[in-house]
Short mmCIF file of C-alpha atoms and ligand atoms in Angstrom, two decimals:
data_model
loop_
_atom_site.label_atom_id
_atom_site.label_comp_id
_atom_site.label_asym_id
_atom_site.label_seq_id
_atom_site.Cartn_x
_atom_site.Cartn_y
_atom_site.Cartn_z
CA MET A 105 0.01 -0.02 -0.10
CA HIS A 106 1.52 3.25 -1.04
CA LEU A 107 1.91 6.32 1.17
CA ASN A 108 -0.32 9.25 0.19
CA MET A 109 1.52 12.55 1.11
CA ARG A 110 -0.16 15.02 3.36
CA PHE A 111 1.17 18.60 4.14
CA GLN A 112 2.03 19.91 7.59
CA ASN A 113 -0.21 18.66 10.39
CA GLY A 114 -1.98 16.28 7.96
CA LYS A 115 -3.50 19.01 5.76
CA ALA A 116 -4.27 18.33 2.13
CA LYS A 117 -4.53 21.93 0.93
CA ALA A 118 -1.81 24.44 0.42
CA LEU A 119 -1.90 28.11 -0.89
CA THR A 120 1.05 29.94 -2.19
CA LEU A 121 1.60 33.13 -4.16
CA SER A 122 4.43 34.53 -6.35
CA TYR A 123 5.02 38.30 -7.10
CA ASP A 124 7.78 39.67 -9.37
CA ASP A 125 10.02 42.61 -9.94
CA GLY A 126 10.45 44.00 -6.44
CA VAL A 127 8.25 46.99 -6.91
CA ILE A 128 7.19 49.59 -4.46
CA HIS A 129 3.60 48.21 -4.49
CA ASP A 130 4.92 45.05 -2.82
CA LYS A 131 4.79 46.91 0.56
CA ARG A 132 0.96 47.27 0.42
CA LEU A 133 0.65 43.70 -0.92
CA ILE A 134 2.71 42.31 1.99
CA ASP A 135 0.51 44.30 4.41
CA ILE A 136 -2.55 42.54 2.98
CA LEU A 137 -0.95 39.08 2.95
CA ASN A 138 0.31 39.48 6.47
CA ARG A 139 -3.22 40.61 7.67
CA TYR A 140 -4.80 37.37 6.57
CA GLY A 141 -1.74 35.07 7.18
CA LEU A 142 -0.92 34.38 3.44
CA LYS A 143 2.64 33.68 2.45
CA ALA A 144 4.36 34.53 -0.90
CA THR A 145 7.52 34.34 -2.86
CA PHE A 146 9.04 37.69 -4.19
CA ASN A 147 11.24 37.40 -7.25
CA LEU A 148 13.81 40.11 -7.45
CA ASN A 149 16.27 41.56 -9.96
CA SER A 150 19.25 42.72 -7.92
CA GLY A 151 20.97 44.54 -10.68
CA ILE A 152 18.26 47.11 -11.26
CA PHE A 153 16.95 48.08 -7.78
CA GLY A 154 15.66 51.74 -7.62
CA GLN A 155 14.77 51.95 -11.34
CA GLY A 156 11.64 54.01 -11.90
CA ASN A 157 9.28 53.00 -14.73
CA ILE A 158 6.39 55.06 -15.52
CA VAL A 159 3.58 53.36 -17.56
CA LYS A 160 0.31 54.99 -18.54
CA GLY A 161 1.15 57.75 -15.83
CA LYS A 162 1.54 55.13 -13.06
CA ASP A 163 4.75 54.23 -11.40
CA ARG A 164 5.87 50.51 -11.71
CA GLY A 165 9.06 51.69 -9.88
CA ARG A 166 11.29 49.10 -8.28
CA MET A 167 12.29 49.51 -4.68
CA LYS A 168 15.75 50.80 -3.88
CA LEU A 169 17.93 48.27 -2.18
CA ASP A 170 17.58 49.75 1.44
CA GLU A 171 13.86 49.94 1.00
CA ALA A 172 13.74 46.40 -0.37
CA LYS A 173 15.81 45.14 2.56
CA ASN A 174 13.28 46.82 5.06
CA VAL A 175 10.36 45.29 3.26
CA TYR A 176 11.47 41.61 2.62
CA ILE A 177 14.04 40.77 5.43
CA ASN A 178 12.30 39.10 8.28
CA SER A 179 8.97 39.41 6.46
CA GLY A 180 8.40 35.57 6.63
CA HIS A 181 8.10 35.73 2.75
CA GLU A 182 10.62 34.02 0.43
CA ILE A 183 13.15 35.88 -1.64
CA ALA A 184 13.85 34.21 -4.94
CA SER A 185 15.70 35.16 -8.13
CA HIS A 186 14.23 36.86 -11.31
CA THR A 187 17.63 37.38 -13.13
CA TYR A 188 20.01 40.33 -12.48
CA THR A 189 18.55 42.79 -14.98
CA HIS A 190 15.39 41.19 -16.35
CA PRO A 191 16.52 40.50 -19.96
CA PHE A 192 14.84 38.13 -22.54
CA ILE A 193 17.28 35.55 -21.05
CA THR A 194 16.98 32.72 -23.48
CA ASP A 195 18.12 35.12 -26.36
CA LEU A 196 21.51 35.57 -24.56
CA ARG A 197 24.67 33.58 -25.03
CA TYR A 198 25.46 30.76 -22.57
CA ASN A 199 27.79 32.74 -20.46
CA ASP A 200 25.53 35.78 -20.30
CA MET A 201 22.69 33.57 -19.14
CA LEU A 202 24.95 32.16 -16.56
CA TYR A 203 26.03 35.66 -15.42
CA GLU A 204 22.36 36.82 -15.14
CA VAL A 205 21.20 34.08 -12.90
CA LEU A 206 24.37 33.54 -10.82
CA GLU A 207 25.01 37.27 -10.22
CA ASP A 208 21.43 37.79 -9.15
CA LYS A 209 21.46 34.76 -6.70
CA LYS A 210 24.81 35.82 -5.27
CA CYS A 211 23.75 39.52 -4.69
CA LEU A 212 20.36 38.67 -3.18
CA GLU A 213 22.07 36.12 -0.84
CA LYS A 214 24.63 38.68 0.17
CA GLU A 215 22.10 41.62 0.70
CA PHE A 216 19.26 39.72 2.07
CA GLY A 217 21.20 37.10 4.17
CA CYS A 218 19.45 34.08 2.86
CA ILE A 219 19.99 31.00 0.51
CA VAL A 220 18.15 31.68 -2.85
CA LYS A 221 16.86 28.47 -4.26
CA GLY A 222 13.92 29.70 -6.28
CA TYR A 223 13.59 31.44 -9.68
CA ALA A 224 10.78 33.08 -11.69
CA ALA A 225 11.41 33.34 -15.47
CA PRO A 226 11.15 36.96 -16.79
CA TYR A 227 8.60 37.05 -19.60
CA GLY A 228 8.15 33.29 -19.06
CA CYS A 229 11.35 32.56 -21.18
CA CYS A 230 12.55 28.99 -20.53
CA SER A 231 14.84 26.62 -22.24
CA ASP A 232 16.50 23.29 -21.58
CA GLU A 233 19.94 25.08 -21.72
CA LEU A 234 18.82 27.52 -19.00
CA ASP A 235 17.44 24.78 -16.91
CA GLY A 236 21.01 23.22 -16.97
CA ILE A 237 22.46 26.45 -15.82
CA LEU A 238 19.81 26.94 -13.11
CA ARG A 239 20.29 23.52 -11.67
CA SER A 240 24.08 23.83 -11.71
CA ILE A 241 23.98 26.96 -9.49
CA GLY A 242 21.52 25.47 -6.94
CA ILE A 243 18.18 26.72 -8.22
CA VAL A 244 15.53 23.92 -7.51
CA TYR A 245 12.38 25.33 -9.12
CA GLN A 246 11.54 27.73 -11.95
CA ARG A 247 8.15 29.39 -12.20
CA THR A 248 6.66 30.12 -15.55
CA VAL A 249 3.81 32.57 -16.55
CA ASP A 250 1.27 29.76 -17.31
CA GLU A 251 -2.12 29.35 -15.88
CA THR A 252 -3.42 25.79 -15.50
CA LEU A 253 -6.58 26.56 -13.55
CA CYS A 254 -5.57 23.22 -11.73
CA MET A 255 -4.18 22.64 -8.28
CA GLU A 256 -2.10 19.51 -8.86
CA LEU A 257 1.38 19.50 -7.60
CA PRO A 258 3.97 19.94 -10.37
CA GLN A 259 5.58 16.92 -12.00
CA ASN A 260 8.51 19.14 -13.09
CA TRP A 261 9.55 21.76 -10.63
CA MET A 262 11.63 23.47 -13.43
CA ARG A 263 8.34 24.22 -15.15
CA LEU A 264 6.26 25.29 -12.06
CA GLN A 265 2.95 26.65 -13.52
CA GLY A 266 0.65 28.68 -11.55
CA THR A 267 -3.04 27.93 -11.08
CA CYS A 268 -3.92 31.51 -12.26
CA HIS A 269 -2.88 35.06 -12.44
CA HIS A 270 -4.69 37.20 -9.77
CA ASN A 271 -6.60 38.94 -12.70
CA ASN A 272 -8.10 35.61 -13.82
CA PRO A 273 -11.93 35.99 -13.56
CA LYS A 274 -11.96 32.47 -12.10
CA LEU A 275 -9.89 33.51 -9.01
CA MET A 276 -12.62 33.40 -6.56
CA GLU A 277 -14.40 30.48 -8.11
CA LEU A 278 -11.16 28.54 -7.76
CA ALA A 279 -10.76 29.76 -4.08
CA ARG A 280 -14.24 28.59 -3.28
CA SER A 281 -13.61 25.15 -4.74
CA LEU A 282 -10.53 24.76 -2.62
CA ALA A 283 -12.26 25.92 0.52
CA LYS A 284 -15.19 23.53 -0.02
CA TRP A 285 -13.18 20.56 -1.07
CA GLN A 286 -13.40 17.78 1.58
CA PRO A 287 -10.35 15.52 0.71
CA ASN A 288 -10.89 11.72 1.12
CA HIS A 289 -8.09 9.30 2.09
CA THR A 290 -6.93 8.60 -1.48
CA ASP A 291 -7.14 12.22 -2.87
CA LYS A 292 -3.85 13.79 -3.59
CA CYS A 293 -2.81 17.10 -2.00
CA ARG A 294 -3.77 20.25 -3.84
CA MET A 295 -1.77 23.40 -4.18
CA PHE A 296 -3.41 26.72 -5.21
CA TYR A 297 -0.83 28.91 -6.84
CA VAL A 298 -1.52 32.59 -7.66
CA TRP A 299 1.02 34.87 -9.28
CA GLY A 300 1.22 38.42 -10.72
CA HIS A 301 2.83 41.80 -10.13
CA SER A 302 1.74 44.18 -7.42
CA TYR A 303 1.90 47.25 -9.73
CA GLU A 304 -0.99 45.77 -11.64
CA PHE A 305 -3.40 46.40 -8.69
CA ASP A 306 -2.40 50.11 -8.92
CA GLU A 307 -2.62 50.22 -12.61
CA ASN A 308 -6.15 48.43 -12.78
CA ASP A 309 -7.21 50.07 -9.63
CA ASN A 310 -8.30 46.65 -8.25
CA TRP A 311 -6.59 46.17 -4.84
CA ASN A 312 -9.97 44.89 -3.78
CA VAL A 313 -9.28 41.63 -5.81
CA ILE A 314 -6.37 40.63 -3.61
CA GLU A 315 -8.02 41.99 -0.41
CA ASN A 316 -11.15 40.05 -1.05
CA PHE A 317 -9.18 36.93 -2.03
CA ALA A 318 -6.99 37.00 1.01
CA LYS A 319 -9.91 37.77 3.36
CA TYR A 320 -11.96 34.77 1.91
CA ILE A 321 -9.20 32.12 1.80
CA GLY A 322 -6.97 33.28 4.71
CA GLY A 323 -7.15 32.00 8.27
CA ARG A 324 -8.39 28.47 7.54
CA ASP A 325 -7.23 25.63 9.70
CA ASP A 326 -7.20 23.11 6.75
CA ILE A 327 -4.94 25.23 4.42
CA TRP A 328 -1.13 25.31 4.72
CA TYR A 329 -0.08 28.91 3.70
CA ALA A 330 3.51 28.63 2.50
CA ALA A 331 6.11 30.25 0.23
CA ASN A 332 7.04 28.26 -2.88
CA ILE A 333 10.34 26.90 -1.44
CA GLU A 334 8.57 25.57 1.65
CA ILE A 335 6.35 23.45 -0.48
CA TYR A 336 9.22 22.27 -2.69
CA GLU A 337 11.32 21.29 0.37
CA TYR A 338 8.32 19.55 1.97
CA VAL A 339 7.60 17.56 -1.12
CA GLN A 340 11.31 16.50 -1.31
CA ALA A 341 11.33 15.49 2.36
CA PHE A 342 8.24 13.24 1.67
CA LYS A 343 9.79 11.74 -1.53
CA ASN A 344 13.13 11.09 0.36
CA LEU A 345 11.63 9.09 3.21
CA HIS A 346 13.45 5.83 3.58
CA THR A 347 11.14 2.86 3.63
CA ASP A 348 11.32 -0.85 3.40
CA THR A 349 9.62 -2.67 0.47
CA MET A 350 6.32 -3.06 2.19
CA ASN A 351 6.13 0.51 3.45
CA LYS A 352 6.00 -0.61 7.02
CA ILE A 353 9.35 0.81 8.28
CA ILE A 354 9.47 4.52 7.58
CA TYR A 355 12.63 6.61 8.40
CA ASN A 356 12.61 10.32 7.95
CA SER A 357 16.22 11.63 7.50
CA SER A 358 15.14 15.16 6.64
CA ALA A 359 14.97 18.27 8.88
CA LEU A 360 11.20 18.29 8.56
CA SER A 361 8.20 16.44 10.05
CA VAL A 362 6.47 14.59 7.36
CA TRP A 363 2.72 13.42 7.29
CA PHE A 364 1.16 10.84 5.13
CA GLU A 365 -1.82 8.65 5.00
CA LYS A 366 -1.72 4.81 4.60
CA ASN A 367 -4.73 2.48 4.82
CA ARG A 368 -6.94 5.44 5.86
CA LYS A 369 -4.78 6.39 8.75
CA LEU A 370 -2.78 9.59 9.13
CA TYR A 371 0.75 9.40 10.32
CA GLU A 372 3.52 11.79 11.22
CA VAL A 373 7.16 10.83 11.12
CA LYS A 374 9.32 13.35 12.80
CA SER A 375 12.81 14.58 11.67
CA GLY A 376 15.25 11.76 12.44
CA GLU A 377 12.49 9.41 13.63
CA THR A 378 11.71 5.83 12.40
CA ILE A 379 8.17 4.52 12.72
CA TYR A 380 6.95 0.93 12.35
CA LEU A 381 3.40 0.58 10.76
CA GLU A 382 1.01 -2.38 11.12
ZN1 LIG B 631 9.39 40.47 -14.23
#
């Protein structure tokens, strides 16, 4: 009998968000997310902090480095890479691609004091060659700009697709479907993944979209609110459980507690623990 993964504390639902470019509007977004207990990943370009960008009379300006440090450090949200200068990266030569991702990772780690393992693709530009570079420097997932309208966990973390952009008219319908879903023992975990740019709320004058969404979906006991990397690392910890052939002896060598169901029963195996099932 196989082990059916459950998230932290046996939950079957996760919600994560991903916002790009490190713009000034992230401050307001983080205030909203924090009010309702949601967690996000912020994808930053460390080579162009402080650059203003006026589009249709509205400022898409990027935060200055000091401002960004104040906003993101100790915010509880993840900092991930989005290249050094936001180019159409797959048009670049190999060594220029390498520079864009490695320099960004290095600068973000130095300035923000964290290990950067996530990456969002500017303009959604992906290639097998770039995947190889990302893997070689320690990036473990790559978010694209796709919308699946699904909540399945990704098969390929180097093509991590969102459930929807926050402007998708189905946003609240999807939120309601997740809230109402009553998982049975054999159902797989679901991950609701929302992405966008916080300047879009200003440009479209629709901050109410994220406020209403966060208010509705936040604060629920059966949803795990997590940054992208937390979900990735949890899934790896589950996959890396050591088991005997019959799945009766389970050893967790990871640093995380792991939950799963087997034969309609929920189990937790703590970090470093071995459990023996019936
Ligand atoms: Zn971007």
